[in-house]
Every structure is written in C-alpha cells, then in structure tokens.
C-alpha cells in the first residue's frame, strides 16, 4: 500500500494504481526475483525388519 500511495495520481482510480503496482512487483521491476538453489534430498533408508511370527 505504501507503493500505491506514493505512485498514485489523483486523476486515476486507486484500483488501477494498485493493479499497476502489483503487476510491476510481480514482474520483478523493483527487486531481482529468483528462486533459491535447491539442495539434493538425502535418500530415505528403508528399514529391513523381519515379519513377526
């Protein structure tokens, strides 16, 4: 909402300004958007148990 308040022009609708700000944020205009590097998962050890008699 801070960005909407700062970028809002009184001749336009507030809804249009909010949509424009959200679109620009989602596209990464204000911040470099990237996914973190994923670490490989540890293999799951299957327990070897003998069936009960």
PDB file of N, CA and C in Angstrom, residues 14-48:
ATOM      1  N   UNK A  14      -7.876   4.527  -7.803  1.00  0.00           N
ATOM      2  CA  UNK A  14      -6.950   3.870  -6.882  1.00  0.00           C
ATOM      3  C   UNK A  14      -6.778   2.404  -7.256  1.00  0.00           C
ATOM      4  N   UNK A  15      -7.843   1.753  -7.717  1.00  0.00           N
ATOM      5  CA  UNK A  15      -7.782   0.350  -8.106  1.00  0.00           C
ATOM      6  C   UNK A  15      -6.803   0.135  -9.254  1.00  0.00           C
ATOM      7  N   UNK A  16      -6.792   1.062 -10.214  1.00  0.00           N
ATOM      8  CA  UNK A  16      -5.880   0.945 -11.344  1.00  0.00           C
ATOM      9  C   UNK A  16      -4.435   1.098 -10.894  1.00  0.00           C
ATOM     10  N   UNK A  17      -4.199   2.018  -9.960  1.00  0.00           N
ATOM     11  CA  UNK A  17      -2.846   2.206  -9.439  1.00  0.00           C
ATOM     12  C   UNK A  17      -2.395   0.963  -8.687  1.00  0.00           C
ATOM     13  N   UNK A  18      -3.271   0.381  -7.865  1.00  0.00           N
ATOM     14  CA  UNK A  18      -2.917  -0.820  -7.106  1.00  0.00           C
ATOM     15  C   UNK A  18      -2.616  -1.980  -8.053  1.00  0.00           C
ATOM     16  N   UNK A  19      -3.412  -2.152  -9.096  1.00  0.00           N
ATOM     17  CA  UNK A  19      -3.168  -3.223 -10.073  1.00  0.00           C
ATOM     18  C   UNK A  19      -1.836  -3.022 -10.790  1.00  0.00           C
ATOM     19  N   UNK A  20      -1.524  -1.776 -11.135  1.00  0.00           N
ATOM     20  CA  UNK A  20      -0.259  -1.491 -11.820  1.00  0.00           C
ATOM     21  C   UNK A  20       0.925  -1.789 -10.915  1.00  0.00           C
ATOM     22  N   UNK A  21       0.830  -1.392  -9.644  1.00  0.00           N
ATOM     23  CA  UNK A  21       1.915  -1.642  -8.695  1.00  0.00           C
ATOM     24  C   UNK A  21       2.113  -3.140  -8.490  1.00  0.00           C
ATOM     25  N   UNK A  22       1.038  -3.891  -8.303  1.00  0.00           N
ATOM     26  CA  UNK A  22       1.153  -5.332  -8.101  1.00  0.00           C
ATOM     27  C   UNK A  22       1.733  -6.026  -9.332  1.00  0.00           C
ATOM     28  N   UNK A  23       1.361  -5.568 -10.517  1.00  0.00           N
ATOM     29  CA  UNK A  23       1.906  -6.141 -11.743  1.00  0.00           C
ATOM     30  C   UNK A  23       3.398  -5.878 -11.852  1.00  0.00           C
ATOM     31  N   UNK A  24       3.817  -4.663 -11.509  1.00  0.00           N
ATOM     32  CA  UNK A  24       5.240  -4.326 -11.592  1.00  0.00           C
ATOM     33  C   UNK A  24       6.057  -5.074 -10.543  1.00  0.00           C
ATOM     34  N   UNK A  25       5.508  -5.256  -9.360  1.00  0.00           N
ATOM     35  CA  UNK A  25       6.211  -6.013  -8.323  1.00  0.00           C
ATOM     36  C   UNK A  25       6.336  -7.475  -8.745  1.00  0.00           C
ATOM     37  N   UNK A  26       5.265  -8.041  -9.298  1.00  0.00           N
ATOM     38  CA  UNK A  26       5.289  -9.440  -9.718  1.00  0.00           C
ATOM     39  C   UNK A  26       6.265  -9.677 -10.862  1.00  0.00           C
ATOM     40  N   UNK A  27       6.462  -8.681 -11.711  1.00  0.00           N
ATOM     41  CA  UNK A  27       7.393  -8.847 -12.831  1.00  0.00           C
ATOM     42  C   UNK A  27       8.838  -8.651 -12.419  1.00  0.00           C
ATOM     43  N   UNK A  28       9.071  -8.191 -11.185  1.00  0.00           N
ATOM     44  CA  UNK A  28      10.428  -8.030 -10.690  1.00  0.00           C
ATOM     45  C   UNK A  28      11.039  -6.685 -11.019  1.00  0.00           C
ATOM     46  N   UNK A  29      10.219  -5.687 -11.268  1.00  0.00           N
ATOM     47  CA  UNK A  29      10.736  -4.373 -11.632  1.00  0.00           C
ATOM     48  C   UNK A  29      11.498  -3.718 -10.475  1.00  0.00           C
ATOM     49  N   UNK A  30      11.050  -3.908  -9.267  1.00  0.00           N
ATOM     50  CA  UNK A  30      11.652  -3.236  -8.119  1.00  0.00           C
ATOM     51  C   UNK A  30      12.682  -4.090  -7.395  1.00  0.00           C
ATOM     52  N   UNK A  31      12.688  -5.374  -7.671  1.00  0.00           N
ATOM     53  CA  UNK A  31      13.568  -6.280  -6.952  1.00  0.00           C
ATOM     54  C   UNK A  31      13.901  -7.447  -7.865  1.00  0.00           C
ATOM     55  N   UNK A  32      15.138  -7.885  -7.834  1.00  0.00           N
ATOM     56  CA  UNK A  32      15.527  -9.044  -8.630  1.00  0.00           C
ATOM     57  C   UNK A  32      14.875 -10.287  -8.022  1.00  0.00           C
ATOM     58  N   UNK A  33      14.061 -10.942  -8.806  1.00  0.00           N
ATOM     59  CA  UNK A  33      13.337 -12.108  -8.331  1.00  0.00           C
ATOM     60  C   UNK A  33      14.044 -13.355  -8.834  1.00  0.00           C
ATOM     61  N   UNK A  34      14.322 -14.274  -7.926  1.00  0.00           N
ATOM     62  CA  UNK A  34      14.952 -15.522  -8.318  1.00  0.00           C
ATOM     63  C   UNK A  34      14.633 -16.607  -7.316  1.00  0.00           C
ATOM     64  N   UNK A  35      14.717 -17.826  -7.766  1.00  0.00           N
ATOM     65  CA  UNK A  35      14.443 -18.953  -6.883  1.00  0.00           C
ATOM     66  C   UNK A  35      15.738 -19.368  -6.193  1.00  0.00           C
ATOM     67  N   UNK A  36      15.664 -19.788  -4.953  1.00  0.00           N
ATOM     68  CA  UNK A  36      16.872 -20.250  -4.272  1.00  0.00           C
ATOM     69  C   UNK A  36      17.339 -21.582  -4.866  1.00  0.00           C
ATOM     70  N   UNK A  37      18.626 -21.841  -4.731  1.00  0.00           N
ATOM     71  CA  UNK A  37      19.167 -23.099  -5.229  1.00  0.00           C
ATOM     72  C   UNK A  37      18.697 -24.232  -4.324  1.00  0.00           C
ATOM     73  N   UNK A  38      18.194 -25.290  -4.929  1.00  0.00           N
ATOM     74  CA  UNK A  38      17.684 -26.420  -4.163  1.00  0.00           C
ATOM     75  C   UNK A  38      18.800 -27.412  -3.890  1.00  0.00           C
ATOM     76  N   UNK A  39      18.860 -27.878  -2.656  1.00  0.00           N
ATOM     77  CA  UNK A  39      19.842 -28.893  -2.297  1.00  0.00           C
ATOM     78  C   UNK A  39      19.260 -30.267  -2.600  1.00  0.00           C
ATOM     79  N   UNK A  40      20.087 -31.219  -3.016  1.00  0.00           N
ATOM     80  CA  UNK A  40      19.554 -32.566  -3.262  1.00  0.00           C
ATOM     81  C   UNK A  40      19.077 -33.196  -1.955  1.00  0.00           C
ATOM     82  N   UNK A  41      18.001 -33.935  -2.045  1.00  0.00           N
ATOM     83  CA  UNK A  41      17.438 -34.580  -0.861  1.00  0.00           C
ATOM     84  C   UNK A  41      18.249 -35.812  -0.485  1.00  0.00           C
ATOM     85  N   UNK A  42      18.317 -36.087   0.816  1.00  0.00           N
ATOM     86  CA  UNK A  42      19.003 -37.272   1.311  1.00  0.00           C
ATOM     87  C   UNK A  42      18.130 -38.489   0.991  1.00  0.00           C
ATOM     88  N   UNK A  43      18.738 -39.591   0.571  1.00  0.00           N
ATOM     89  CA  UNK A  43      17.930 -40.786   0.300  1.00  0.00           C
ATOM     90  C   UNK A  43      17.322 -41.332   1.600  1.00  0.00           C
ATOM     91  N   UNK A  44      16.147 -41.875   1.480  1.00  0.00           N
ATOM     92  CA  UNK A  44      15.460 -42.446   2.641  1.00  0.00           C
ATOM     93  C   UNK A  44      15.863 -43.905   2.778  1.00  0.00           C
ATOM     94  N   UNK A  45      16.354 -44.276   3.956  1.00  0.00           N
ATOM     95  CA  UNK A  45      16.723 -45.668   4.213  1.00  0.00           C
ATOM     96  C   UNK A  45      15.472 -46.442   4.610  1.00  0.00           C
ATOM     97  N   UNK A  46      15.196 -47.506   3.878  1.00  0.00           N
ATOM     98  CA  UNK A  46      14.050 -48.345   4.192  1.00  0.00           C
ATOM     99  C   UNK A  46      14.487 -49.352   5.248  1.00  0.00           C
ATOM    100  N   UNK A  47      13.832 -49.358   6.398  1.00  0.00           N
ATOM    101  CA  UNK A  47      14.236 -50.302   7.442  1.00  0.00           C
ATOM    102  C   UNK A  47      13.932 -51.738   7.027  1.00  0.00           C
ATOM    103  N   UNK A  48      14.891 -52.596   7.224  1.00  0.00           N
ATOM    104  CA  UNK A  48      14.700 -54.004   6.883  1.00  0.00           C
ATOM    105  C   UNK A  48      14.348 -54.747   8.172  1.00  0.00           C
TER     106      UNK A  48
END
